[in-house]
mmCIF file of C-alpha atoms and ligand atoms in Angstrom:
data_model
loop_
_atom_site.group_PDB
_atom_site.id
_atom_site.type_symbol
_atom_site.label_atom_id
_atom_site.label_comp_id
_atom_site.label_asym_id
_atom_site.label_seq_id
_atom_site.Cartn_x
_atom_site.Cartn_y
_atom_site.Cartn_z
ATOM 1 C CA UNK A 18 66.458 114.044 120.785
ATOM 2 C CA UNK A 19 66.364 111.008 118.690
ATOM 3 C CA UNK A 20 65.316 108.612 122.088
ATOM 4 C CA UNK A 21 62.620 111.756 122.774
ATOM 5 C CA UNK A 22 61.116 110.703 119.627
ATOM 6 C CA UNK A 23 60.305 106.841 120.504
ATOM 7 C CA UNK A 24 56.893 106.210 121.063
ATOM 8 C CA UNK A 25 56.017 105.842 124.559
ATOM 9 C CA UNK A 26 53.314 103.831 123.202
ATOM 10 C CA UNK A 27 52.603 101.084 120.140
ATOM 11 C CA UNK A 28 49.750 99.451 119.369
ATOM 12 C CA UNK A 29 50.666 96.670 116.598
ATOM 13 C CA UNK A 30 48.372 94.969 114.552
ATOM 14 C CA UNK A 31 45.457 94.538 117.771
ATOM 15 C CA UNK A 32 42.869 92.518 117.249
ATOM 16 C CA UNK A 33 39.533 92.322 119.353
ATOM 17 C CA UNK A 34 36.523 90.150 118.411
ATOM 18 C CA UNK A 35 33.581 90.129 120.813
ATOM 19 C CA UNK A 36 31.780 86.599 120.857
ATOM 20 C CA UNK A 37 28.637 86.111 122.422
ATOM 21 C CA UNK A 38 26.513 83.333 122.185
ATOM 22 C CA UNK A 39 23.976 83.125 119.530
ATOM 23 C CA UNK A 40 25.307 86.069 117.795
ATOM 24 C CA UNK A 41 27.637 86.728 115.079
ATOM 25 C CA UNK A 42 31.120 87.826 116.130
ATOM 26 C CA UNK A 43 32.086 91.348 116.117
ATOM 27 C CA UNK A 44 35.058 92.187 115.065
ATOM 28 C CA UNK A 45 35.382 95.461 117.449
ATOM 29 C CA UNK A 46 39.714 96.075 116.468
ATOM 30 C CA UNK A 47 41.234 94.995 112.770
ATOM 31 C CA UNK A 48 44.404 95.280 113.262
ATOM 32 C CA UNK A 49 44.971 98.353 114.930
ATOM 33 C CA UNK A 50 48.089 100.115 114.513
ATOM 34 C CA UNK A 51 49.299 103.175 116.416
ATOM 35 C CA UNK A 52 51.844 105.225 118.003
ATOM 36 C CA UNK A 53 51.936 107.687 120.733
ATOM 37 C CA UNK A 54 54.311 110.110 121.653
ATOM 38 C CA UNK A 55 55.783 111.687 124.634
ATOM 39 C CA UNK A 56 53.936 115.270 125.461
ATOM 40 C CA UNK A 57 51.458 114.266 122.646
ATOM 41 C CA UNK A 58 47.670 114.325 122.462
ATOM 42 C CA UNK A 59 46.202 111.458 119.914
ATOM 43 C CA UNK A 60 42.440 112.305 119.143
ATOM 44 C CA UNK A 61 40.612 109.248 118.352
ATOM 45 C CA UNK A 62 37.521 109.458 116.249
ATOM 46 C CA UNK A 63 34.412 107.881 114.775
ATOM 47 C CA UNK A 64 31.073 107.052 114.935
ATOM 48 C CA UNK A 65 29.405 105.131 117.229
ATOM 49 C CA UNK A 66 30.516 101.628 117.267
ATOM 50 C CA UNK A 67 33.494 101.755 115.110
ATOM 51 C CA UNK A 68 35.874 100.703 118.263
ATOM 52 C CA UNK A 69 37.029 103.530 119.906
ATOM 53 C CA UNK A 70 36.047 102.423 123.061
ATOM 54 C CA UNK A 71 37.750 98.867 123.092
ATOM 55 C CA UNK A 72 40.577 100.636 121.963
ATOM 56 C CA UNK A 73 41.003 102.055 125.335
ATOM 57 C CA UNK A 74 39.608 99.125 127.240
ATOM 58 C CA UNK A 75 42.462 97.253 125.382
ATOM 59 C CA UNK A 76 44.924 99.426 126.299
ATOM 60 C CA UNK A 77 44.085 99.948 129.964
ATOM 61 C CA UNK A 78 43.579 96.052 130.478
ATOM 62 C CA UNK A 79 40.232 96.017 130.914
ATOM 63 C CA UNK A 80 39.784 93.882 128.096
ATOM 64 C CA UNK A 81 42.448 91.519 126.421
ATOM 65 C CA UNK A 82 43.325 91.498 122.721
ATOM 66 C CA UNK A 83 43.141 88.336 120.784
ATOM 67 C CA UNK A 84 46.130 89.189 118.965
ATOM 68 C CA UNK A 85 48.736 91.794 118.296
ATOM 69 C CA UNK A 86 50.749 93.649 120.915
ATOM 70 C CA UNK A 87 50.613 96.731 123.215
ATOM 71 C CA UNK A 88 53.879 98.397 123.893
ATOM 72 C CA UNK A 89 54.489 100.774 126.845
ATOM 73 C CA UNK A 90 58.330 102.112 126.623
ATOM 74 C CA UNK A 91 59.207 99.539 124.630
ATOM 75 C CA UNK A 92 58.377 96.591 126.391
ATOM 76 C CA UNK A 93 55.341 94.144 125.621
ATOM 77 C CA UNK A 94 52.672 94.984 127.977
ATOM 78 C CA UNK A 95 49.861 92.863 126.206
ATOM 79 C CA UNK A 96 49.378 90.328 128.481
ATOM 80 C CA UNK A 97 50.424 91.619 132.189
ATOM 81 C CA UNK A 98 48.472 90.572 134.861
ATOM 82 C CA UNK A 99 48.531 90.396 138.584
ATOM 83 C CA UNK A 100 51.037 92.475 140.244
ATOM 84 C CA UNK A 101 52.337 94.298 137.239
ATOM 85 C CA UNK A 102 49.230 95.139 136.073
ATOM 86 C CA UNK A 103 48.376 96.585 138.869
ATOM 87 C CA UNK A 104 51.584 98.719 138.789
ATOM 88 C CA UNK A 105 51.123 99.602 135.435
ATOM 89 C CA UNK A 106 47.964 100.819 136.051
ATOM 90 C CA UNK A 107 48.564 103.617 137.818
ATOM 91 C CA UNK A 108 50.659 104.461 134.621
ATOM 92 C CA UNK A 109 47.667 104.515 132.409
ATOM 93 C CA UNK A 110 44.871 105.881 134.046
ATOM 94 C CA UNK A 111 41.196 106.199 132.645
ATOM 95 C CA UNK A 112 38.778 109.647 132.631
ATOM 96 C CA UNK A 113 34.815 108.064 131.447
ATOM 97 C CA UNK A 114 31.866 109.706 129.897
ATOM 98 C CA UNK A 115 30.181 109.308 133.160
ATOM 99 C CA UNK A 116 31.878 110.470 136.173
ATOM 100 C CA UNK A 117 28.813 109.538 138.493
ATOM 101 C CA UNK A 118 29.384 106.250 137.960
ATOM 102 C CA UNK A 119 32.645 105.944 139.581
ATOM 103 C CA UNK A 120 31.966 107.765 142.542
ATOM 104 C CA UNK A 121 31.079 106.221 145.204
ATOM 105 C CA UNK A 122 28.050 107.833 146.763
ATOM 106 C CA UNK A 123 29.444 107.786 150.394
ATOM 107 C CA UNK A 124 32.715 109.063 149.885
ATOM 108 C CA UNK A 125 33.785 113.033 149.696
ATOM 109 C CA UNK A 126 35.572 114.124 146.847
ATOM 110 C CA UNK A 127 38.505 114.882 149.094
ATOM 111 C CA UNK A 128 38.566 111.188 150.231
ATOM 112 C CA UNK A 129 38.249 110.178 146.664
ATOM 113 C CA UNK A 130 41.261 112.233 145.390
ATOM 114 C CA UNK A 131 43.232 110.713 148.418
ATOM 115 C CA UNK A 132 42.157 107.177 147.782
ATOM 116 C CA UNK A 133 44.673 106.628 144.893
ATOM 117 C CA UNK A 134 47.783 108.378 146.972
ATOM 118 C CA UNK A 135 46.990 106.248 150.204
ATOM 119 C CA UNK A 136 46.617 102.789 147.855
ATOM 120 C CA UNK A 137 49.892 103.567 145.770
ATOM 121 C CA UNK A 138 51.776 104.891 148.488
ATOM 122 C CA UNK A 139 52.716 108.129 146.836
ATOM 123 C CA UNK A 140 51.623 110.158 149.890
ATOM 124 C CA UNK A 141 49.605 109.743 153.445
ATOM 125 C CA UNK A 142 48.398 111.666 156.328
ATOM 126 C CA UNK A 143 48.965 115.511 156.166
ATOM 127 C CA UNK A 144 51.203 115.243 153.165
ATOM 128 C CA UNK A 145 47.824 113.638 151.211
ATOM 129 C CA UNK A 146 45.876 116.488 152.155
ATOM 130 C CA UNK A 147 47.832 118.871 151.203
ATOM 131 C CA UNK A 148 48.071 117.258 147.724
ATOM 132 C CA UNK A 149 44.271 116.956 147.558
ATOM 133 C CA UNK A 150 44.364 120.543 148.391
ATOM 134 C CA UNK A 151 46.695 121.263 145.387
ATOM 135 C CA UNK A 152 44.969 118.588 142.979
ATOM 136 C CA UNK A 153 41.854 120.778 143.772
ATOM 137 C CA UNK A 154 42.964 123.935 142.771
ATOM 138 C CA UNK A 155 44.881 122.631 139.550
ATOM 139 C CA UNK A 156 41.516 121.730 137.938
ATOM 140 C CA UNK A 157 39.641 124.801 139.326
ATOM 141 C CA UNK A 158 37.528 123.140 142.006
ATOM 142 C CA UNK A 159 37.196 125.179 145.749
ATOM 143 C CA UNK A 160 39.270 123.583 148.704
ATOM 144 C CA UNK A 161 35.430 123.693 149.926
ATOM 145 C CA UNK A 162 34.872 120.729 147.394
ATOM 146 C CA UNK A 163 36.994 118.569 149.513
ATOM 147 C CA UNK A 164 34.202 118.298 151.760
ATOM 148 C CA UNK A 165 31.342 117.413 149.746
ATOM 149 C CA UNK A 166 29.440 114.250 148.244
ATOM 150 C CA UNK A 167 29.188 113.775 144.935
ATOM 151 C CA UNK A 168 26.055 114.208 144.868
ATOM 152 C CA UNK A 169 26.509 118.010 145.524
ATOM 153 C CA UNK A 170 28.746 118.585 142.354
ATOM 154 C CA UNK A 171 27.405 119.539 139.124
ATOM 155 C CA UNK A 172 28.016 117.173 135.812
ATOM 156 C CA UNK A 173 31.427 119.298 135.591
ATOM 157 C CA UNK A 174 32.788 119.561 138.566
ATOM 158 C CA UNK A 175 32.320 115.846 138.737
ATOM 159 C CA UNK A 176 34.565 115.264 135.995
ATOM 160 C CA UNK A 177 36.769 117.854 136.947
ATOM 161 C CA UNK A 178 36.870 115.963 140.555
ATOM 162 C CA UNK A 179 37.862 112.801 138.272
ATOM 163 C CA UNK A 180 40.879 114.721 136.562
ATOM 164 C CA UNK A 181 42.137 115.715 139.794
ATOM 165 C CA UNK A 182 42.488 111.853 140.841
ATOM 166 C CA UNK A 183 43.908 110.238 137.269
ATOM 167 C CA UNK A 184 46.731 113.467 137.393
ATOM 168 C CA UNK A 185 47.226 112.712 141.125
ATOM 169 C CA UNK A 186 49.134 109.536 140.497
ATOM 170 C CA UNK A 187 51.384 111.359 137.901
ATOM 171 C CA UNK A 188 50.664 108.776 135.161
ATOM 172 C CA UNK A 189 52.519 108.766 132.090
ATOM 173 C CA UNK A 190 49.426 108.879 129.753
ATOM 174 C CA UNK A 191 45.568 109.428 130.186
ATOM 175 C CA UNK A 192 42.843 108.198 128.281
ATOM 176 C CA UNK A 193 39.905 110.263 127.479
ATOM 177 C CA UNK A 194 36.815 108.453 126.261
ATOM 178 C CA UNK A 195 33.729 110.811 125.586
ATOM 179 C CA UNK A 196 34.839 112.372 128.875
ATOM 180 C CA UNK A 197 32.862 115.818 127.484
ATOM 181 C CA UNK A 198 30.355 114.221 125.781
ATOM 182 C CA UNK A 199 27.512 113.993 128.654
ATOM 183 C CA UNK A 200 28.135 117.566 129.661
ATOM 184 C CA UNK A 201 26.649 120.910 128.241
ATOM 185 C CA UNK A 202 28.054 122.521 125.380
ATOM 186 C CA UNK A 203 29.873 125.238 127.628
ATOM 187 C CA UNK A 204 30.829 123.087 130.738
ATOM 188 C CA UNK A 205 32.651 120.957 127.692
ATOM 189 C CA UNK A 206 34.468 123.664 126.843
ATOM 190 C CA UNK A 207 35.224 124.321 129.981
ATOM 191 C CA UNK A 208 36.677 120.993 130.487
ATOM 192 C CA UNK A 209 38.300 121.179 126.972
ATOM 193 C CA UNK A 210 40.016 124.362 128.055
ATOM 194 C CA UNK A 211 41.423 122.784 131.458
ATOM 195 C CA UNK A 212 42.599 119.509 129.609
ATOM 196 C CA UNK A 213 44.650 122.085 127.123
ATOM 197 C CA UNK A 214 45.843 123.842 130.176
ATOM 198 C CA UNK A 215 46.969 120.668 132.394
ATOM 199 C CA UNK A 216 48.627 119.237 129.167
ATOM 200 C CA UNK A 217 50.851 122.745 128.941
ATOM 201 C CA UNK A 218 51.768 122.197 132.716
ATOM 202 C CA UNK A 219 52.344 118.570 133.152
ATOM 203 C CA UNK A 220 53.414 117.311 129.462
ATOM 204 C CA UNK A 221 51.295 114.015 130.355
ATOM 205 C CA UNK A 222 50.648 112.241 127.057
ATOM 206 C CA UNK A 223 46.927 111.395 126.460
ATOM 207 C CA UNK A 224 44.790 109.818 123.592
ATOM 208 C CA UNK A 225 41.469 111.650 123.540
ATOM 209 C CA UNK A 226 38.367 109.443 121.766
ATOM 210 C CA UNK A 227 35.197 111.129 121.146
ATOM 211 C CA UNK A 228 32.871 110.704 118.363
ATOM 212 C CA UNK A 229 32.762 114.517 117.536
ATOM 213 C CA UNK A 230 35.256 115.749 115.278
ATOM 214 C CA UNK A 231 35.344 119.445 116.089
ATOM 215 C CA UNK A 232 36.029 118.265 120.012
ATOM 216 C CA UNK A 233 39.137 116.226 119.078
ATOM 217 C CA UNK A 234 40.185 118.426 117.010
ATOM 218 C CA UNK A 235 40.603 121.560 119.795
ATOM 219 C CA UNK A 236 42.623 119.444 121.698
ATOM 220 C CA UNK A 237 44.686 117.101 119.699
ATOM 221 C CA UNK A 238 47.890 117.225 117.747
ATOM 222 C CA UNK A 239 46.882 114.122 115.397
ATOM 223 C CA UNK A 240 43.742 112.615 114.980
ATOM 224 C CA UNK A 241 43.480 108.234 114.215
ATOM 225 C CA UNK A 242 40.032 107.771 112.358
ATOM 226 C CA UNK A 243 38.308 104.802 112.859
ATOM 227 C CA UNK A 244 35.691 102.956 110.926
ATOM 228 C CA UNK A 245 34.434 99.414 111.783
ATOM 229 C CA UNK A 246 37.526 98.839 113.729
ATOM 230 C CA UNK A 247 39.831 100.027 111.863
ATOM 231 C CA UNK A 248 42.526 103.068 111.968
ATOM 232 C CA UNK A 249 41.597 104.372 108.220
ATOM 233 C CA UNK A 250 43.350 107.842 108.215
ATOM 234 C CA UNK A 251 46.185 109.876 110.494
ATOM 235 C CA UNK A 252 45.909 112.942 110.018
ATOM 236 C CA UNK A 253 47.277 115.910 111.851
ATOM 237 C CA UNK A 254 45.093 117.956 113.627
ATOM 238 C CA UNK A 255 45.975 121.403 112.258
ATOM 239 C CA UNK A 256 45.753 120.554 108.166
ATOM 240 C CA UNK A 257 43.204 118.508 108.972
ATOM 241 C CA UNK A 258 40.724 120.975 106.106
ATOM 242 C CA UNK A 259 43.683 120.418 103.947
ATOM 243 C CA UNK A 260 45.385 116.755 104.289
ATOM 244 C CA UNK A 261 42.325 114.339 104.686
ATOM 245 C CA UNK A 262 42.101 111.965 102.021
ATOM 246 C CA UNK A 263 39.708 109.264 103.044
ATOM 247 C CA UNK A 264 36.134 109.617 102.320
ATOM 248 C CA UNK A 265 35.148 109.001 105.530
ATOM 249 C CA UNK A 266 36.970 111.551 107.323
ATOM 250 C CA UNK A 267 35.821 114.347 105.230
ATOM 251 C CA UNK A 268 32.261 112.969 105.854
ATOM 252 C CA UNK A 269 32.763 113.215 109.280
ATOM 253 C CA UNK A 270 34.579 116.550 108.682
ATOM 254 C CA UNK A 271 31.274 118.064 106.923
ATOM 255 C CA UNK A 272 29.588 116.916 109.897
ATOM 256 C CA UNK A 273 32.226 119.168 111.758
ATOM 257 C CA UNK A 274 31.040 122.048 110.117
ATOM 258 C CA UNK A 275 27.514 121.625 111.053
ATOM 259 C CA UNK A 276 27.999 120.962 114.649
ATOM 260 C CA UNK A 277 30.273 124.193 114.621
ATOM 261 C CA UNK A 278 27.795 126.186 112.980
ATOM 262 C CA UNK A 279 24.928 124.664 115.177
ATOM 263 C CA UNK A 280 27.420 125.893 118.844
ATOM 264 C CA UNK A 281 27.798 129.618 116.766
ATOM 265 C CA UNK A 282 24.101 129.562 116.680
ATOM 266 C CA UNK A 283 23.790 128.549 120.448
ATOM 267 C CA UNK A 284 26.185 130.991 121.098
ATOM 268 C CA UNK A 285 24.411 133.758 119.297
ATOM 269 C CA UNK A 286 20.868 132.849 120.748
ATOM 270 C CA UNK A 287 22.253 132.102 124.367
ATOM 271 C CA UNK A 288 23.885 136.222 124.128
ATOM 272 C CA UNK A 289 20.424 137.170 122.413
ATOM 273 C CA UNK A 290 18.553 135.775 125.595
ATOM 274 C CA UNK A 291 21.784 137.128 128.084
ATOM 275 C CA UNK A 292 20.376 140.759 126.191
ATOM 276 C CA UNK A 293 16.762 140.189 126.557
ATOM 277 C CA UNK A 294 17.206 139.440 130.433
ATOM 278 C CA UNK A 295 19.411 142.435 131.291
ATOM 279 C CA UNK A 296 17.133 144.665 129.579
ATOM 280 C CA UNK A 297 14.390 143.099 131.472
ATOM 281 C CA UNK A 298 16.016 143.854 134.239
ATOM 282 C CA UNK A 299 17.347 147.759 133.703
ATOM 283 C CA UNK A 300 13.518 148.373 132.626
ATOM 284 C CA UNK A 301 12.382 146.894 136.240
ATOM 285 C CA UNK A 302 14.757 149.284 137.603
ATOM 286 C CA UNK A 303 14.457 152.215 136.095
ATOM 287 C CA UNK A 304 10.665 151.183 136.926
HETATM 288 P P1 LIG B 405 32.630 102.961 120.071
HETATM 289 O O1 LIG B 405 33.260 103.239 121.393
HETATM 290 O O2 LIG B 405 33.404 103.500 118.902
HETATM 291 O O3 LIG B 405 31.202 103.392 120.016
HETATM 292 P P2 LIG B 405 32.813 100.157 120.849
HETATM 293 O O4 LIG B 405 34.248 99.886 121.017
HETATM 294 O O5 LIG B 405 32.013 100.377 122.077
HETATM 295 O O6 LIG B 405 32.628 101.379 119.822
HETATM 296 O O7 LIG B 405 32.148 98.956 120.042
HETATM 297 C C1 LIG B 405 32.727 98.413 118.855
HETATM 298 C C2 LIG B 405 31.881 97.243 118.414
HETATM 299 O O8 LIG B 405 31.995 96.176 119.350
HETATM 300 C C3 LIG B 405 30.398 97.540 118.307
HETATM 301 O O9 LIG B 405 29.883 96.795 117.227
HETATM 302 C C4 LIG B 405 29.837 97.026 119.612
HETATM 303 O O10 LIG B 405 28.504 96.653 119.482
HETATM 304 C C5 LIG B 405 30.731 95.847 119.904
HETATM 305 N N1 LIG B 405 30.910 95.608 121.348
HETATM 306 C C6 LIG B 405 31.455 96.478 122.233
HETATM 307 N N2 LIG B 405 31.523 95.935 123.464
HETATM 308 C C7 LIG B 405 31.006 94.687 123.351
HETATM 309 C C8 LIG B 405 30.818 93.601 124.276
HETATM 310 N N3 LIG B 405 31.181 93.712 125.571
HETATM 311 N N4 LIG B 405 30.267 92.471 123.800
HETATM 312 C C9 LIG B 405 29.926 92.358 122.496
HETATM 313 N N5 LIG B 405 30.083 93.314 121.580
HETATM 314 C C10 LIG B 405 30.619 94.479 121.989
HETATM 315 MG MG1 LIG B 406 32.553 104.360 123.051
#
């Protein structure tokens, strides 16, 4: 129980300054510090530009930290490269805001669920169909999906296409970053929904950044708040009302609050129309 409760991963003290010539340096991560556990979901927070996002570039590689160390199971992964990067990859995989960027426009959705299998040699021929099959259904896409481009799949499905090929590899952890945030207000809760679901069935650890509060919040079990890259506040998720003590996270929180009372209104005037239509519609009937 006590080895259960080691992180499976530690940031320490990460540091991240962007230079670019003729500008002033940003200093995107101030020593970030951070643990994940096994089974656990880690909201990240914040507004825009306070470093979530090279927080999970960091983490995945696709940026290096200037300082501090990233450790996966207890050993330093901070500066892998080549090989063992590669392998560690498919460890950590990545979900994006947008999901049409990734796709290439010439591949089927069934071929780019397989792609990952084939390259890690997890799986091949009929074996990898199969498991496309089954990676299909788990995030509530048709087996009819297989066969289509991605141009043919709505903003959802697309990401839901993307799911199905980061939880094909069976990595250890996933990282989230504004993966609802392009989509509708109910196709993200949608989405929200299956990501609660998948976490139930697999256990996967993940570390979900989005800049809205109320979103982390439905599917995390603590929440890291940033603010010009740094972690100011921990909190967890359920006394979050209660147990935040920074000023900045109960601005954001009061921002949480409006955005929840702006969906109730949605909700209300989307059921209002819903009405309006089916009465429309018994009325043309009943001619
Ligand atoms: P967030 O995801 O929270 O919106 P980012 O991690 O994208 O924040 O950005 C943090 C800070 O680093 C911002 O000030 C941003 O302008 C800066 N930044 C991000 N990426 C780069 C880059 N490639 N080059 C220079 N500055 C960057
Ligand atoms: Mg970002």
């Amino acid at each position: 129980m006590a080895l259960e409760r080691l992180p499976i991963l530690e940031l320490k003290n990460l540091c991240k300054t962007y230079e670019l010539k003729g500008h002033r340096a940003v200093d995107a991560l101030k020593a970030v510090h951070l643990e994940l556990y096994p089974g656990e979901c880690l909201g990240i927070v914040g507004e825009s530009g306070s470093g979530k996002s090279t927080l999970a570039r960091c983490i995945t590689h696709l940026e290096r930290v200037n300082s501090g160390q990233i450790q996966y199971r207890q050993q330093d992964i901070t500066r892998l490269n080549g090989k063992l990067l590669r392998q560690q990859r498919k460890q950590i995989q990545m979900v994006f805001q947008e999901p049409s960027a990734i796709f290439n426009p010439r591949m089927k959705i069934g071929a780019f669920i397989r792609e990952p299998l084939i390259n890690y040699k997890i799986m091949k021929g009929q074996k990898a169909e199969q498991e496309v099959l089954r990676l299909l259904e788990r995030v509530g896409l048709s087996a009819a999906t297989a066969d289509k481009y991605p141009h043919e799949l709505s903003g959802g499905e697309q990401q839901r296409a993307v799911i199905a090929r980061a939880i094909g590899v069976e990595p250890d952890i996933i990282l989230f970053d504004e993966a609802t945030s392009a989509l509708d207000v109910s196709i993200q809760q949608q989405i929200l929904d299956l990501l609660v679901e998948l976490r139930k069935e697999t256990g996967i650890s993940s570390i979900f950044i989005s800049h809205d509060l109320a979103v982390v919040q439905q599917v995390s079990d603590r929440i890291a708040v940033m603010y010009q890259g740094e972690v100011v506040e921990v909190v967890e998720s359920s006394r979050l009302t209660s147990s935040a003590n920074h000023p900045y996270t109960r601005s954001l929180m009061s921002s949480v609050l409006s955005v929840r009372e702006m969906r109730y209104r949605m909700q209300g005037q989307r059921q209002k129309q819903e009405r309006e239509q089916a009465e429309i519609f018994q009325e043309s009937l009943s001619g």
